[in-house]
Coordinates of C-alpha atoms and ligand atoms in Angstrom, one line a residue:
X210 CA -35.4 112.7 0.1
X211 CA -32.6 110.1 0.0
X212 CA -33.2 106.2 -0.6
X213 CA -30.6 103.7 -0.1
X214 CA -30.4 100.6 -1.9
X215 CA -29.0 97.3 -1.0
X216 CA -28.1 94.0 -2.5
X217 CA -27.9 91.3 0.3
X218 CA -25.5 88.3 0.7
X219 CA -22.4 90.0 0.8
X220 CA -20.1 89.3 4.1
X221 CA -18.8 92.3 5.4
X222 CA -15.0 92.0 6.9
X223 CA -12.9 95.2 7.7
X224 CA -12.4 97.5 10.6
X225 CA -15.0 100.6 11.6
X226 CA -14.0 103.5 13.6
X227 CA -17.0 104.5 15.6
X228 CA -18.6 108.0 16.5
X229 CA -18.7 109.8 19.3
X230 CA -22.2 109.4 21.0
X231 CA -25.5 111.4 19.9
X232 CA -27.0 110.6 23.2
X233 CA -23.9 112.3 25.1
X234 CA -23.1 114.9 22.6
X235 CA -26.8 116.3 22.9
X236 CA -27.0 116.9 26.6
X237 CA -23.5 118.0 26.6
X238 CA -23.9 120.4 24.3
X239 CA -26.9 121.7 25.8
X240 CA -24.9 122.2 29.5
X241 CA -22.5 124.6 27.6
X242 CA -24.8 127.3 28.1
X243 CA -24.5 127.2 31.9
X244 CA -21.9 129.0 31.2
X245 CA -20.2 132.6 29.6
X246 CA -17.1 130.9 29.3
X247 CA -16.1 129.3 25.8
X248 CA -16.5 125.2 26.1
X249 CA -15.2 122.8 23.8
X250 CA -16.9 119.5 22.9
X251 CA -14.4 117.4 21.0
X252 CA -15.6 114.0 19.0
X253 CA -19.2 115.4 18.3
X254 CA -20.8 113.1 15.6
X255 CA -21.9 114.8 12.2
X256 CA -25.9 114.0 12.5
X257 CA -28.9 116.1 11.7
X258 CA -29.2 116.0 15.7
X259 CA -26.7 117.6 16.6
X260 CA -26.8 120.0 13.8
X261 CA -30.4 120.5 15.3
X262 CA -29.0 121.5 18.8
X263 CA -26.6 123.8 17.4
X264 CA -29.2 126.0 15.9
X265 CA -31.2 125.7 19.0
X266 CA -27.7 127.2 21.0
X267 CA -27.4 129.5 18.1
X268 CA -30.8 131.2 18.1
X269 CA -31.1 131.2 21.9
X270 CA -27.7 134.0 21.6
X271 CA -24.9 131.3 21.8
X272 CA -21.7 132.0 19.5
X273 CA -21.4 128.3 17.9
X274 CA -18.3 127.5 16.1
X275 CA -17.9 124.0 14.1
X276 CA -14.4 122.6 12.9
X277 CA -14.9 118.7 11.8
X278 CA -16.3 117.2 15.3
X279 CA -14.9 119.4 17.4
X280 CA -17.2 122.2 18.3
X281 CA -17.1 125.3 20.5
X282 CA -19.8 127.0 22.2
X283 CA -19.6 130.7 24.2
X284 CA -22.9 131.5 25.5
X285 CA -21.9 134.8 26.9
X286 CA -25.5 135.8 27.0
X287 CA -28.6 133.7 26.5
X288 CA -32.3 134.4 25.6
X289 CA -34.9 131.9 27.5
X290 CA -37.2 131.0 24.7
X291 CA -36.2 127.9 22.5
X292 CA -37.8 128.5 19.0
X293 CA -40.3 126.1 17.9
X294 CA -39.8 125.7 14.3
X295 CA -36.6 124.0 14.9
X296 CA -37.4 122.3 18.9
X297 CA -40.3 120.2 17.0
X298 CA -38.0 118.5 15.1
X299 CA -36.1 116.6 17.7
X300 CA -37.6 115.3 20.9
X301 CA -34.0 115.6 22.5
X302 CA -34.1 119.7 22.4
X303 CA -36.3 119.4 25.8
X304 CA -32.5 119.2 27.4
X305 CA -31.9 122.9 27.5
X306 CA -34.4 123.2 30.3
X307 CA -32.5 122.2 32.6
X308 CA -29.7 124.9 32.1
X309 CA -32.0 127.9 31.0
X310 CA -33.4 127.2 34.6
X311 CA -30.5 126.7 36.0
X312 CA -29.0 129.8 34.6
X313 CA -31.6 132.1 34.1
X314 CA -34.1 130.7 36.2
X315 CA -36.5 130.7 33.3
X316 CA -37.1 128.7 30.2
X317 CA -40.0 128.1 27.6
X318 CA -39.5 125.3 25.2
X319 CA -42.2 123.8 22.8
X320 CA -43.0 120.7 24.4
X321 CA -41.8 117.7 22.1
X322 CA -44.7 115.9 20.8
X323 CA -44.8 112.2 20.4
X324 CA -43.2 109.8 17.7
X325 CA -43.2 106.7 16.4
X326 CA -42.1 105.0 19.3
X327 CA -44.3 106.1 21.4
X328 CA -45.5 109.0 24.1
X329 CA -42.8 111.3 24.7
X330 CA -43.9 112.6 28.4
X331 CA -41.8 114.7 30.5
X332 CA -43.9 115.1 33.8
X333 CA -40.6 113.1 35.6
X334 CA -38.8 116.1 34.1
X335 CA -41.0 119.0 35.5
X336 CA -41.4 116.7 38.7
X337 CA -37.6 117.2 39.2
X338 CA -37.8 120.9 38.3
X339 CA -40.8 121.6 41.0
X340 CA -39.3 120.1 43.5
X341 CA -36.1 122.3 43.3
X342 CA -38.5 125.6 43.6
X343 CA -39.4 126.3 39.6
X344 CA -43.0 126.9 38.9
X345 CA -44.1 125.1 35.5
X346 CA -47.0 126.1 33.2
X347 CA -48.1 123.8 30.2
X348 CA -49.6 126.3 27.5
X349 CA -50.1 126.6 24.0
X350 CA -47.9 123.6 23.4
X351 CA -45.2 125.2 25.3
X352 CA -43.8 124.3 29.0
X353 CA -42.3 127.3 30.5
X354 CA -40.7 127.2 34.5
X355 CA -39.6 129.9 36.3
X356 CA -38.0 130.1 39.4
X357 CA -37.3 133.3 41.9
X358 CA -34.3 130.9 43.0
X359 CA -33.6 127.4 42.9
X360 CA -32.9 125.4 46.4
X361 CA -31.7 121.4 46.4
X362 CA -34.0 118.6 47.3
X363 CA -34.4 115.0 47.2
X364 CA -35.9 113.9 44.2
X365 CA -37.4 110.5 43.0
X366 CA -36.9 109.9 38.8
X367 CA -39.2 107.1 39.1
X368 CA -41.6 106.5 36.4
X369 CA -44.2 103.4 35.1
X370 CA -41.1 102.7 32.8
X371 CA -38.6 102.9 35.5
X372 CA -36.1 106.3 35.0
X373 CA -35.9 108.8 32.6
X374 CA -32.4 109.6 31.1
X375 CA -32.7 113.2 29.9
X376 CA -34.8 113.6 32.7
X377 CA -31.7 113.0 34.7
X378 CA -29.5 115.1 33.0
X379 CA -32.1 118.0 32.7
X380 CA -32.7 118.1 36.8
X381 CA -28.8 117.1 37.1
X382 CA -28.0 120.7 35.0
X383 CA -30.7 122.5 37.1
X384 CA -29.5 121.8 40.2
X385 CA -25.8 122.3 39.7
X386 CA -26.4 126.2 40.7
X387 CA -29.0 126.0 43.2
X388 CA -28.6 126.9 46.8
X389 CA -27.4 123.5 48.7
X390 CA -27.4 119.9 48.1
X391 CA -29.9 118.0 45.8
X392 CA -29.9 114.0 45.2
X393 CA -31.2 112.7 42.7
X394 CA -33.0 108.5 43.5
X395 CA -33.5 106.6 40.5
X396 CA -32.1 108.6 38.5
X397 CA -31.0 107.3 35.0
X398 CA -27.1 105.1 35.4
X399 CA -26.5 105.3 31.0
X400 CA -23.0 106.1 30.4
X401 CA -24.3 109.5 28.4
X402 CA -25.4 110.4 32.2
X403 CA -22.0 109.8 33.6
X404 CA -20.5 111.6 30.6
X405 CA -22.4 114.6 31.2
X406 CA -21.8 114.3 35.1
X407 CA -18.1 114.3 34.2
X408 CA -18.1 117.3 31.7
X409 CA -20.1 119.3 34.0
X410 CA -17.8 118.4 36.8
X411 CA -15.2 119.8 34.5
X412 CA -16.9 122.6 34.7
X413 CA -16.8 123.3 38.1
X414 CA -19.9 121.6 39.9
X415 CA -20.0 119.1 42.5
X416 CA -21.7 116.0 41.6
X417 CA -20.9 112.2 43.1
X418 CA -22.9 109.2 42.1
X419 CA -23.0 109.5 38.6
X420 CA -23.4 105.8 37.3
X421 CA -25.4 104.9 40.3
X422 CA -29.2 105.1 40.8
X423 CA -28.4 107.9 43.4
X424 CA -26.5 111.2 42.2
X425 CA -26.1 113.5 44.6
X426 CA -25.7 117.8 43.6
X427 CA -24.0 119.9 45.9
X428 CA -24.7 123.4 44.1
X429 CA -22.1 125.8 43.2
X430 CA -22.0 129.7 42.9
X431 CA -20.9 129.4 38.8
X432 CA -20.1 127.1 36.4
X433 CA -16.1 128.1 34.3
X434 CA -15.6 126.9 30.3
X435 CA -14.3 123.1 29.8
X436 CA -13.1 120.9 27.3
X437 CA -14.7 117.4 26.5
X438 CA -14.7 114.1 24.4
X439 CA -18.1 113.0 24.0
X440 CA -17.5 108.8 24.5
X441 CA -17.9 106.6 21.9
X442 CA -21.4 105.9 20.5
X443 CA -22.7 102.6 21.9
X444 CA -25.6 102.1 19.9
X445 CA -23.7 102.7 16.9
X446 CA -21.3 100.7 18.1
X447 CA -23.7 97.7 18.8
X448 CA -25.6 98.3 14.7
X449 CA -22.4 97.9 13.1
X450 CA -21.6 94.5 15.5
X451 CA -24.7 93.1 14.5
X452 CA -24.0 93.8 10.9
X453 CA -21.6 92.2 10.8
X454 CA -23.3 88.8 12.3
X455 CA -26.1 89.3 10.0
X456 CA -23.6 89.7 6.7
X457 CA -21.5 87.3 8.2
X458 CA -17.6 87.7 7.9
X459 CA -15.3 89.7 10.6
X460 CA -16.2 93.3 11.3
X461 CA -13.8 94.8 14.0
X462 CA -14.4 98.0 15.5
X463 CA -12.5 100.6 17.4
X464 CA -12.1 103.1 19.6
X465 CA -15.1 101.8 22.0
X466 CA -15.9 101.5 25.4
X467 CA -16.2 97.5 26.1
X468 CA -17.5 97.8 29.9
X469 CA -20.8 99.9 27.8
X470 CA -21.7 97.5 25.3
X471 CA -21.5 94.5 27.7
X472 CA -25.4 93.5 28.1
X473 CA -25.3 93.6 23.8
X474 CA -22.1 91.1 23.8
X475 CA -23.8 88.7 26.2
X476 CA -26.5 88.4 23.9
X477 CA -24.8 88.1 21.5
X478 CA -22.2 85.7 22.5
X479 CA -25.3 83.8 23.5
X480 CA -26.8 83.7 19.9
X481 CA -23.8 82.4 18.4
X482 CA -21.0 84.4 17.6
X483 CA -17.7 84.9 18.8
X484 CA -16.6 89.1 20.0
X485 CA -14.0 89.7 21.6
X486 CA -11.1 92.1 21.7
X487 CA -8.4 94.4 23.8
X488 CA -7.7 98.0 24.5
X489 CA -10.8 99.2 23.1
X490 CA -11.2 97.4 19.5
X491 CA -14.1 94.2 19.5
X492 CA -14.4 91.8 16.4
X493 CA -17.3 89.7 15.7
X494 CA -18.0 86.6 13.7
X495 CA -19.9 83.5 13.6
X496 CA -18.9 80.7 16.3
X497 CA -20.9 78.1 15.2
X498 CA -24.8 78.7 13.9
X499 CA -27.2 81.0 14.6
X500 CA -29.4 80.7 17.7
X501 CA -32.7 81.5 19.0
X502 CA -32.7 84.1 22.2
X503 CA -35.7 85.6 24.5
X504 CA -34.7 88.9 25.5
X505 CA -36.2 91.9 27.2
X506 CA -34.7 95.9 26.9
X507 CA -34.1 97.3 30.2
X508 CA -32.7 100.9 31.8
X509 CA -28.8 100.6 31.6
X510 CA -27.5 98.4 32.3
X511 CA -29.9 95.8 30.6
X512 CA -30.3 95.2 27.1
X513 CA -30.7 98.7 25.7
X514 CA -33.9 99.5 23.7
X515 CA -32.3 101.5 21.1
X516 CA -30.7 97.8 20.3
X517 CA -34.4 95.7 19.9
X518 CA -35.1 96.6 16.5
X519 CA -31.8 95.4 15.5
X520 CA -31.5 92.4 17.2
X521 CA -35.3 91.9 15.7
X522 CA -33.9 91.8 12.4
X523 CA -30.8 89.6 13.6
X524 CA -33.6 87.1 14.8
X525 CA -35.7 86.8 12.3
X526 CA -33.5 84.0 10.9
X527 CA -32.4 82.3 14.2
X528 CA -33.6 78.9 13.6
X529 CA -37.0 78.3 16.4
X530 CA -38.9 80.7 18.5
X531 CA -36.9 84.4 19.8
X532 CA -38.6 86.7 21.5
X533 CA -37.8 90.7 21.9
X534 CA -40.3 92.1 24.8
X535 CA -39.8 96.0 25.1
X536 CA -40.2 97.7 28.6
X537 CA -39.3 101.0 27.9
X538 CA -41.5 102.4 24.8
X539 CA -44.1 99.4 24.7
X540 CA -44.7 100.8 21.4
X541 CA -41.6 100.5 19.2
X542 CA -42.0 98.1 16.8
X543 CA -42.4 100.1 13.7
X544 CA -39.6 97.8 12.2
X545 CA -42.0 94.7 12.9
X546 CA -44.2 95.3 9.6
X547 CA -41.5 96.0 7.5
X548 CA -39.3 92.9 8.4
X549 CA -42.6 91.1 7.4
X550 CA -42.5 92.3 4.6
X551 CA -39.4 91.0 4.1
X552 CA -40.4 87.7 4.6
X553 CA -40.1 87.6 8.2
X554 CA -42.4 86.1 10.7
X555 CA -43.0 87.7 13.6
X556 CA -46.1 88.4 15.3
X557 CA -46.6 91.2 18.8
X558 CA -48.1 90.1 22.1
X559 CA -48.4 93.3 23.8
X560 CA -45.1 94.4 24.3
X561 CA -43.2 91.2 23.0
X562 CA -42.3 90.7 19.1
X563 CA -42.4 86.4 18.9
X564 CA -40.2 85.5 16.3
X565 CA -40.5 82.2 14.4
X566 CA -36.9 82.2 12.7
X567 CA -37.3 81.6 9.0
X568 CA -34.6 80.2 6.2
X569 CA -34.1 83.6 4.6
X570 CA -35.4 86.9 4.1
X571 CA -36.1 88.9 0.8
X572 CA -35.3 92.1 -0.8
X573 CA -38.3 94.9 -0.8
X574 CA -38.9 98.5 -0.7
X575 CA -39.1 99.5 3.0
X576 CA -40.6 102.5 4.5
X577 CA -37.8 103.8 7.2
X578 CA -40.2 105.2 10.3
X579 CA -37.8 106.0 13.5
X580 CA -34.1 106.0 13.7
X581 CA -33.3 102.6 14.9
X582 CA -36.2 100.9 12.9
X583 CA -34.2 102.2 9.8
X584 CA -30.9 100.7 11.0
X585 CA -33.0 97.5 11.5
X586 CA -34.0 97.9 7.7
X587 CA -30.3 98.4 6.6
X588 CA -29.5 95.8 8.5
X589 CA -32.2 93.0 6.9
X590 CA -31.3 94.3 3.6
X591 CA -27.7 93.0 4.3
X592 CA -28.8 89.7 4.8
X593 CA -31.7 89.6 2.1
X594 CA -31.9 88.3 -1.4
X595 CA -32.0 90.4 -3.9
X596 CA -32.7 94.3 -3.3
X597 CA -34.2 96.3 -0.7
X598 CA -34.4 100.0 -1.3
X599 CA -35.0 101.7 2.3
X600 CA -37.3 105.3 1.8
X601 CA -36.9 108.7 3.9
X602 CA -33.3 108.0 4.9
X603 CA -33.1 111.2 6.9
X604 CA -34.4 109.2 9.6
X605 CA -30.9 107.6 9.8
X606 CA -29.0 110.4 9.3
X607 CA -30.6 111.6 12.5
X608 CA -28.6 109.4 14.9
X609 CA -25.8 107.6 12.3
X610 CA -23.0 109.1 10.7
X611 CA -22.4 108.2 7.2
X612 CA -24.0 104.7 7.5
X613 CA -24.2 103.5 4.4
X614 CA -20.4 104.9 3.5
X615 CA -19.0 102.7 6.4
X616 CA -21.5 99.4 5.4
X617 CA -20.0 99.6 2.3
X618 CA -16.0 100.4 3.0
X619 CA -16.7 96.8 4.7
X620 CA -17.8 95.1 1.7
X621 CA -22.1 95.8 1.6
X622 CA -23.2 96.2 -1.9
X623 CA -25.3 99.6 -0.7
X624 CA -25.6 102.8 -2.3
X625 CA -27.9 106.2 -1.7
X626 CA -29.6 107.5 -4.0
X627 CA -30.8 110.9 -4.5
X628 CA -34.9 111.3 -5.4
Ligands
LIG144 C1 -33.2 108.8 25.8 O1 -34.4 109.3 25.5 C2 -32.5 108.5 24.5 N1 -32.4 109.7 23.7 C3 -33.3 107.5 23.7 O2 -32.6 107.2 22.5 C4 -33.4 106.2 24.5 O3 -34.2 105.2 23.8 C5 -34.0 106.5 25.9 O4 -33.3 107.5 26.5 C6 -34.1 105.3 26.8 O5 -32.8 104.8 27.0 C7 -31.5 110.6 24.0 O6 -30.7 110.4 24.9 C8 -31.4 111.9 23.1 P1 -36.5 108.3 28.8 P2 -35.3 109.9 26.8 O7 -36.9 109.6 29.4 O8 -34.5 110.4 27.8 C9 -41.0 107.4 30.1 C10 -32.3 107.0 20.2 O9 -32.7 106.2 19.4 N2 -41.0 108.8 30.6 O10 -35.4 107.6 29.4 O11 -36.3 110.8 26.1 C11 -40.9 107.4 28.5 O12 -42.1 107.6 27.9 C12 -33.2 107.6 21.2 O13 -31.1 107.4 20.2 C13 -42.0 109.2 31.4 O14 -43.0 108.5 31.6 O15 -36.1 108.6 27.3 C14 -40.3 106.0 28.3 O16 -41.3 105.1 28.3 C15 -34.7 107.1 21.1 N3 -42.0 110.5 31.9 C16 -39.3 105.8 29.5 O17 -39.8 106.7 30.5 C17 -40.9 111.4 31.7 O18 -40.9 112.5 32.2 C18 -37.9 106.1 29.2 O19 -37.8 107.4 28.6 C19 -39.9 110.9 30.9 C20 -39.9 109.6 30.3

């Protein structure tokens, strides 16, 4: 298992080309096998994800062909069972559901269990899959629906914690060849929905609405091949901003979407800095000091959850009280004992981190726990005196491409280490 090690205080300045997006790439990926015809999927981001869902394509009978990030997929014919020694390792495998069901009208898939940030349920999912006709059966730690046929219907997405975003795209890929016209209410309005929408519109189906909390299905007779660019990775997008107003200096970076990352701006303009750019590249830097925010994660398009453990870590030197409250995993604040550790102070009310802003933070080991806790590590570390060495590293390779290679082509004194 890698560590990586960094010495803090080093301003970052330099331009970062960003990724295409994990959280479109996987469902996208996953819709190729609806299907025989060869689809290609350009700008696919090099993470153990998506290596992950290539091996799930692969062992359900999919030919899977890789060149750089552009991969292509024929799933000519497919087998219905995803295996479980590799579906357990990544929550997001639950998204071939939807097509297996929609294409062979049955699927089993080991049901994902839950992680550090919390229950992982999918009862919105098999809701969804129910209502358009599919019997479900929970057993052994598998799910498995099956469906004679699959007719549209009018489905509510609504949960405790408001939508579900792979629940959307797992009920959008089932109903795209069922027998009339489905609409989805409250569905999920993430742009990695409406990039999915697109591609599969590209291949053929009928959807409207994508963006919106209403989609609407009208199902099709077969789905043709397509080619794709996944959009650019938001949340990636968003860490390497707010490195570079934790390190200070002027990161730019490129190739983004501004219209996704607007709700991560505002707070961000708010907090003190300056970002701002044309034609897809944004620069930040400091506009004056740092300042103290209250803000909460909400669905798309509020402030995105996968962004609260980094804007924790931004925070925890705002001079006064910040506060992060977290609506959609109540539970994901992993990152919270570490940054203590670290010297910050910050203590959880239910589902609110209160953060007293401190002078400075110091170096430490850190335990890495879920994907976006370990970019909020990284990012401490940039700011912190002296060394932090961040453990079990795979956790960002999961969802970042080369992290630590781009931190430091900006200027971070960071290194991995091999243990
Ligand atoms: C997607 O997960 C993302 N993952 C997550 O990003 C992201 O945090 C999340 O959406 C919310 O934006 C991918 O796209 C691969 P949800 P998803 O279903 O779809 C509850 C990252 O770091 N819920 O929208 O699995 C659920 O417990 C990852 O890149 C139900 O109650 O999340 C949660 O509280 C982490 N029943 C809330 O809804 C269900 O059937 C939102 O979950 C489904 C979900």
């Amino acid at each position: 298992m890698d560590k990586i090690i960094i010495h803090g205080g080093h301003p970052l300045t330099g331009t970062v080309k960003i990724s295409g997006s994990k959280n479109s790439a996987l469902p996208i990926l996953a819709a190729t096998l609806l299907t025989k015809d060869p689809c290609v999927i350009q700008r696919v981001p090099d993470l153990s994800d998506v290596h992950y869902m290539l091996q799930i394509l692969a062992h359900l009978g999919a030919e899977v062909e890789r060149a750089s990030g552009v991969v292509t997929v024929k799933a000519e014919e497919v087998k219905s069972v995803a295996p479980y020694e590799i579906v357990r390792k990544m929550r997001a495998s639950i998204c071939v559901l939807g097509p297996l069901l929609g294409r062979e009208k049955e699927a089993t898939v080991s049901l994902p269990g839950g992680c550090v940030i919390g229950d992982r349920p999918i009862d919105l999912h098999l809701r969804g899959f129910e209502a358009l006709g599919a019997a479900v059966r929970v057993h052994g730690g598998n799910v498995k629906v099956l469906a004679p046929s699959l007719h549209g219907a009018t489905i509510s997405l609504k949960g405790k914690f408001g939508t579900t975003v792979l629940g959307t795209d797992n009920v959008m890929m089932a109903a795209v060849l069922a027998d009339g016209t489905t609409i989805i209410e409250d569905a999920a309005r993430e742009p990695e929905v409406v990039d999915l929408a697109n591609f599969l519109n590209k291949m053929g189906a009928q959807i409207t609405g994508a963006g919106s909390s209403q989609i609407v299905i009208e199902g099709v007779k077969e789905l043709h091949g397509a080619e794709h660019e996944v959009i650019p990775d938001r949340i990636e997008a968003g860490t390497f901003l707010i490195a570079g107003a934790i390190a200070g200096g002027k990161v730019t970076i490129n190739r983004v979407r501004f219209d996704h990352l607007a709700a991560l701006t505002d707070a961000l303009l708010a907090c003190g800095f300056y970002v701002g750019g044309a034609n897809g590249v944004l620069t930040i830097h400091a506009n004056g000091s740092l300042k103290s925010l209250h803000l909460k994660t909400q669905p798309y398009p509020g402030f995105p959850t996968d962004m609260q453990a980094q804007m924790c870590a931004l925070l925890a030197t705002a001079p006064g009280e910040s506060s992060v409250t977290e609506s959609i995993f109540p539970q994901r604040f992993m990152h919270i004992s570490e940054l203590k550790r670290m010297g910050a102070a910050i203590e959880l009310d239910g589902a609110t981190a209160k953060i007293r802003g401190v002078d400075s933070l110091s170096g430490a080991p850190v335990m890495a726990s879920d994907l976006r806790a370990s970019a909020a590590l990284v990012l401490a570390g940039l700011l912190a005196e002296g060394k932090t060495e961040i453990n079990r590293v795979y956790h960002i390779d999961r969802g970042y491409e080369m992290l630590d290679d781009k931190l430091g082509e900006l200027g971070a004194h960071i290194e991995r280490v091999k243990v």
